Coordinates of N, CA and C in Angstrom, one line a residue:
M1 N 102.6 129.4 116.1 CA 101.9 129.7 114.8 C 100.4 129.9 115.0
D2 N 99.8 131.0 114.6 CA 98.4 131.3 114.7 C 97.5 130.4 113.9
K3 N 98.0 130.0 112.8 CA 97.2 129.3 111.8 C 96.8 127.9 112.3
K4 N 95.7 127.4 111.8 CA 95.3 126.0 112.2 C 96.5 125.1 111.8
K5 N 96.8 124.2 112.7 CA 97.8 123.2 112.4 C 97.3 122.1 111.4
P6 N 98.1 121.9 110.3 CA 97.7 120.8 109.4 C 98.0 119.5 110.0
L7 N 97.3 118.5 109.5 CA 97.5 117.1 109.8 C 98.5 116.5 108.9
V8 N 99.4 115.7 109.4 CA 100.5 115.1 108.5 C 100.6 113.6 108.9
S9 N 100.5 112.8 107.8 CA 100.8 111.4 107.9 C 102.0 111.1 107.0
F10 N 102.7 110.1 107.4 CA 104.0 109.7 106.7 C 103.8 108.3 106.1
M11 N 104.2 108.1 104.9 CA 104.3 106.8 104.2 C 105.7 106.4 104.0
L12 N 106.2 105.4 104.7 CA 107.6 105.0 104.7 C 107.8 103.7 104.0
G13 N 109.0 103.5 103.6 CA 109.4 102.2 103.1 C 110.5 102.3 102.1
G14 N 111.1 101.2 101.7 CA 112.2 101.2 100.8 C 111.8 101.5 99.3
P15 N 112.8 101.6 98.5 CA 112.5 101.9 97.1 C 111.6 100.9 96.4
G16 N 110.6 101.3 95.7 CA 109.8 100.4 94.9 C 108.8 99.6 95.8
C17 N 108.6 99.9 97.0 CA 107.7 99.2 97.8 C 106.2 99.6 97.7
G18 N 106.0 100.7 97.0 CA 104.6 101.1 96.7 C 104.1 102.3 97.5
K19 N 105.1 103.1 98.0 CA 104.7 104.3 98.8 C 103.8 105.2 98.0
G20 N 104.2 105.6 96.8 CA 103.5 106.5 95.9 C 102.1 105.9 95.5
T21 N 102.1 104.6 95.2 CA 100.9 103.9 94.9 C 99.9 104.0 96.0
Q22 N 100.3 103.7 97.2 CA 99.5 103.7 98.4 C 99.0 105.2 98.6
C23 N 99.8 106.1 98.4 CA 99.4 107.5 98.6 C 98.3 107.9 97.6
D24 N 98.5 107.4 96.3 CA 97.5 107.6 95.3 C 96.1 107.0 95.7
F25 N 96.1 105.8 96.3 CA 94.9 105.2 96.8 C 94.2 106.1 97.9
V26 N 95.1 106.6 98.8 CA 94.5 107.4 99.9 C 93.9 108.7 99.3
I27 N 94.6 109.3 98.4 CA 94.1 110.6 97.8 C 92.8 110.4 97.0
K28 N 92.8 109.2 96.3 CA 91.6 108.9 95.5 C 90.3 108.9 96.4
E29 N 90.5 108.3 97.6 CA 89.4 108.2 98.6 C 89.2 109.5 99.4
N30 N 90.3 110.3 99.5 CA 90.3 111.5 100.3 C 90.9 112.7 99.5
P31 N 90.2 113.2 98.6 CA 90.8 114.2 97.7 C 91.2 115.5 98.4
N32 N 90.9 115.7 99.6 CA 91.3 116.9 100.4 C 92.7 116.8 100.9
I33 N 93.3 115.6 100.8 CA 94.7 115.3 101.3 C 95.7 115.6 100.2
V34 N 96.7 116.3 100.5 CA 97.8 116.7 99.6 C 98.9 115.7 99.7
H35 N 99.3 115.1 98.6 CA 100.5 114.2 98.6 C 101.8 114.9 98.3
L36 N 102.7 114.8 99.2 CA 104.0 115.4 99.0 C 105.1 114.3 99.0
S37 N 105.9 114.2 98.0 CA 106.9 113.2 97.9 C 108.2 113.9 98.2
A38 N 108.9 113.5 99.2 CA 110.2 114.1 99.6 C 111.2 114.0 98.4
G39 N 111.2 112.9 97.7 CA 112.1 112.7 96.6 C 111.8 113.6 95.5
E40 N 110.5 113.8 95.2 CA 110.1 114.7 94.1 C 110.5 116.1 94.4
L41 N 110.3 116.5 95.7 CA 110.6 117.9 96.1 C 112.1 118.1 95.9
L42 N 112.9 117.1 96.3 CA 114.4 117.3 96.1 C 114.7 117.4 94.6
R43 N 114.1 116.5 93.8 CA 114.4 116.6 92.4 C 114.0 117.9 91.7
E44 N 112.8 118.4 92.2 CA 112.4 119.7 91.7 C 113.4 120.8 92.1
E45 N 113.8 120.8 93.3 CA 114.8 121.8 93.7 C 116.1 121.7 93.0
M46 N 116.5 120.4 92.7 CA 117.8 120.2 91.9 C 117.7 120.8 90.5
A47 N 116.5 120.8 90.0 CA 116.3 121.3 88.6 C 116.4 122.8 88.6
T48 N 116.3 123.5 89.7 CA 116.4 125.0 89.7 C 117.8 125.5 89.5
G49 N 118.8 124.7 89.8 CA 120.2 125.2 89.6 C 120.6 126.1 90.8
S50 N 119.9 126.2 91.8 CA 120.2 127.0 93.0 C 121.4 126.5 93.7
D51 N 122.0 127.3 94.6 CA 123.1 126.8 95.5 C 122.6 125.5 96.3
V52 N 121.4 125.5 96.7 CA 120.9 124.4 97.5 C 120.8 123.2 96.6
S53 N 120.4 123.4 95.3 CA 120.3 122.3 94.4 C 121.6 121.6 94.2
K54 N 122.7 122.4 94.1 CA 124.0 121.8 94.0 C 124.4 121.0 95.2
L55 N 124.0 121.4 96.4 CA 124.3 120.7 97.6 C 123.5 119.4 97.6
I56 N 122.3 119.4 97.2 CA 121.4 118.2 97.2 C 122.0 117.2 96.2
D57 N 122.4 117.7 95.0 CA 123.0 116.8 94.0 C 124.3 116.1 94.6
E58 N 125.1 116.9 95.3 CA 126.4 116.3 95.9 C 126.0 115.2 96.8
Y59 N 125.0 115.4 97.7 CA 124.6 114.4 98.7 C 124.1 113.1 98.0
I60 N 123.2 113.4 97.0 CA 122.6 112.2 96.3 C 123.7 111.4 95.5
K61 N 124.6 112.1 94.9 CA 125.7 111.4 94.1 C 126.6 110.6 95.0
D62 N 126.8 111.1 96.3 CA 127.6 110.4 97.3 C 126.8 109.4 98.0
G63 N 125.5 109.2 97.7 CA 124.7 108.2 98.4 C 124.4 108.5 99.8
K64 N 124.4 109.8 100.1 CA 124.1 110.3 101.5 C 122.7 110.9 101.5
I65 N 122.2 110.9 102.8 CA 120.9 111.5 103.0 C 121.1 113.0 103.0
V66 N 120.2 113.7 102.3 CA 120.2 115.2 102.2 C 120.0 115.7 103.7
P67 N 120.7 116.8 104.0 CA 120.5 117.4 105.4 C 119.1 117.7 105.7
V68 N 118.7 117.4 107.0 CA 117.4 117.6 107.5 C 116.8 118.9 107.2
K69 N 117.6 120.0 107.5 CA 117.1 121.3 107.3 C 116.7 121.6 105.9
I70 N 117.4 121.0 104.9 CA 117.0 121.2 103.5 C 115.7 120.5 103.2
T71 N 115.6 119.3 103.6 CA 114.4 118.5 103.2 C 113.2 119.0 104.0
C72 N 113.3 119.3 105.3 CA 112.2 119.9 106.0 C 111.8 121.3 105.5
G73 N 112.8 122.0 105.1 CA 112.5 123.3 104.5 C 111.7 123.2 103.2
L74 N 112.0 122.2 102.3 CA 111.3 122.0 101.1 C 109.9 121.5 101.4
L75 N 109.7 120.6 102.4 CA 108.4 120.1 102.8 C 107.5 121.2 103.3
K76 N 108.1 122.0 104.2 CA 107.3 123.1 104.8 C 106.9 124.1 103.7
K77 N 107.8 124.4 102.8 CA 107.5 125.4 101.7 C 106.3 124.8 100.8
A78 N 106.4 123.5 100.5 CA 105.4 122.9 99.7 C 104.0 122.9 100.5
M79 N 104.1 122.7 101.8 CA 102.8 122.7 102.6 C 102.2 124.1 102.6
E80 N 103.1 125.1 102.8 CA 102.6 126.4 102.8 C 102.0 126.8 101.4
K81 N 102.6 126.4 100.3 CA 102.1 126.7 99.0 C 100.8 126.0 98.8
A82 N 100.6 124.8 99.3 CA 99.3 124.1 99.1 C 98.2 124.6 100.0
G83 N 98.5 125.5 101.0 CA 97.5 126.0 101.9 C 97.6 125.4 103.3
W84 N 98.6 125.8 104.0 CA 98.9 125.3 105.3 C 97.7 125.1 106.2
E85 N 96.9 126.1 106.4 CA 95.9 126.1 107.4 C 94.7 125.3 107.1
K86 N 94.5 124.9 105.8 CA 93.3 124.1 105.4 C 93.6 122.7 105.1
K87 N 94.8 122.2 105.2 CA 95.1 121.0 104.5 C 95.4 119.8 105.5
E88 N 95.4 118.7 104.9 CA 95.9 117.4 105.4 C 97.0 117.0 104.4
F89 N 98.1 116.5 104.9 CA 99.1 116.1 104.0 C 99.5 114.6 104.3
I90 N 100.0 114.0 103.2 CA 100.6 112.7 103.3 C 102.0 112.8 102.7
V91 N 103.0 112.5 103.5 CA 104.4 112.7 103.0 C 105.0 111.4 102.7
D92 N 105.4 111.2 101.5 CA 106.0 109.9 101.2 C 107.5 110.0 101.1
G93 N 108.2 109.0 101.7 CA 109.6 108.9 101.7 C 110.4 109.7 102.7
Y94 N 109.7 110.2 103.7 CA 110.3 111.0 104.8 C 109.5 110.8 106.1
P95 N 110.2 110.6 107.2 CA 111.6 110.6 107.5 C 112.2 109.3 107.1
R96 N 113.5 109.3 106.8 CA 114.2 108.1 106.3 C 115.0 107.5 107.5
N97 N 115.3 108.2 108.5 CA 116.0 107.7 109.7 C 115.7 108.5 110.9
Q98 N 116.3 108.1 112.0 CA 116.0 108.8 113.3 C 116.4 110.3 113.3
D99 N 117.5 110.6 112.6 CA 118.0 112.0 112.5 C 116.9 112.8 111.7
N100 N 116.3 112.2 110.7 CA 115.3 112.9 109.9 C 114.1 113.1 110.8
L101 N 113.7 112.1 111.6 CA 112.5 112.3 112.5 C 112.8 113.3 113.6
D102 N 114.0 113.3 114.2 CA 114.3 114.3 115.2 C 114.3 115.7 114.6
G103 N 114.9 115.8 113.3 CA 114.9 117.1 112.6 C 113.5 117.6 112.4
W104 N 112.6 116.7 111.9 CA 111.2 117.1 111.6 C 110.6 117.6 112.9
N105 N 110.8 116.9 114.0 CA 110.2 117.3 115.3 C 110.7 118.6 115.8
D106 N 112.0 118.9 115.6 CA 112.6 120.1 116.0 C 112.2 121.3 115.1
I107 N 112.2 121.1 113.8 CA 111.9 122.2 112.8 C 110.5 122.4 112.6
I108 N 109.7 121.4 112.4 CA 108.3 121.5 112.0 C 107.3 120.9 113.0
G109 N 107.7 120.0 113.8 CA 106.8 119.2 114.7 C 105.8 120.0 115.4
D110 N 106.2 121.1 116.1 CA 105.2 121.8 116.9 C 104.2 122.6 116.0
S111 N 104.4 122.7 114.7 CA 103.6 123.5 113.8 C 102.5 122.6 113.2
V112 N 102.6 121.3 113.3 CA 101.7 120.4 112.7 C 101.2 119.4 113.7
I113 N 100.2 118.6 113.3 CA 99.7 117.5 114.1 C 100.1 116.2 113.3
T114 N 101.0 115.4 113.8 CA 101.4 114.2 113.1 C 100.5 113.1 113.5
V115 N 99.7 112.6 112.6 CA 98.7 111.6 112.9 C 99.1 110.1 112.7
S116 N 100.0 109.9 111.8 CA 100.4 108.5 111.5 C 101.7 108.3 110.8
Y117 N 102.2 107.1 111.0 CA 103.4 106.7 110.3 C 103.0 105.3 109.7
T118 N 103.1 105.1 108.4 CA 102.8 103.8 107.8 C 104.1 103.3 107.2
H119 N 104.6 102.2 107.5 CA 105.8 101.6 107.0 C 105.4 100.4 106.1
L120 N 105.7 100.5 104.8 CA 105.5 99.4 103.9 C 106.7 98.6 103.8
T121 N 106.5 97.3 103.7 CA 107.6 96.4 103.6 C 107.3 95.4 102.4
L122 N 108.4 94.9 101.8 CA 108.3 93.9 100.8 C 109.2 92.8 101.2
P123 N 109.0 91.6 100.8 CA 109.9 90.5 101.0 C 111.3 90.9 100.4
T124 N 112.4 90.5 101.0 CA 113.7 90.9 100.6 C 113.9 90.5 99.1
I125 N 113.5 89.3 98.8 CA 113.7 88.8 97.4 C 113.1 89.7 96.4
L126 N 111.9 90.2 96.7 CA 111.2 91.1 95.8 C 111.9 92.4 95.6
L127 N 112.4 92.9 96.7 CA 113.2 94.2 96.7 C 114.5 94.0 95.8
V128 N 115.1 92.8 95.9 CA 116.3 92.5 95.1 C 115.9 92.5 93.6
Q129 N 114.8 91.8 93.3 CA 114.3 91.7 92.0 C 114.0 93.1 91.4
I130 N 113.3 93.9 92.2 CA 113.0 95.3 91.7 C 114.3 96.1 91.5
S131 N 115.3 95.9 92.4 CA 116.5 96.7 92.2 C 117.3 96.2 90.9
V132 N 117.3 94.9 90.7 CA 117.9 94.4 89.5 C 117.3 95.0 88.2
V133 N 115.9 95.0 88.2 CA 115.2 95.5 87.0 C 115.5 97.0 86.9
A134 N 115.5 97.7 88.0 CA 115.8 99.2 87.9 C 117.1 99.5 87.3
V135 N 118.1 98.7 87.8 CA 119.5 98.9 87.3 C 119.6 98.6 85.8
S136 N 118.9 97.5 85.4 CA 118.9 97.1 84.0 C 118.3 98.2 83.2
L137 N 117.1 98.7 83.6 CA 116.4 99.8 82.8 C 117.3 101.0 82.8
K138 N 118.0 101.4 83.8 CA 118.8 102.6 83.9 C 120.0 102.4 82.9
K139 N 120.5 101.2 82.8 CA 121.6 101.0 81.8 C 121.1 101.1 80.4
K140 N 119.9 100.7 80.1 CA 119.4 100.8 78.8 C 119.1 102.2 78.4
E141 N 118.7 103.1 79.4 CA 118.5 104.5 79.1 C 119.8 105.2 78.8
Q142 N 120.9 104.7 79.2 CA 122.2 105.4 79.0 C 122.7 105.0 77.7

């Protein structure tokens, strides 16, 4: 790729551990960084009704991880839309496993400079409490 390679950092961790909150703090201090949420990109694609959106929906309903090519494609598209050659990105919620990381490296890795991986953790009891509250709130919404 001729264009300047963007810098990419990853914010990892389980549901509710504060990935988005930490990304917000980073962006507040560094407004030139673009925050991309893998989950948000998947939800936005699902809302389009495309063939890909139907596939994403099936994987999520089955509790499976969306195929690497789809998620990497959405991330790359979002990076290009934001201005590939001028930007720094922080990606939250991706990669989720070794297959995701290998896919990122195969599909996008040579086109970017990966600068960091930050993994947030919470005590197990807190994660359980967050999950219970989330399930309770979801039931109330239905």
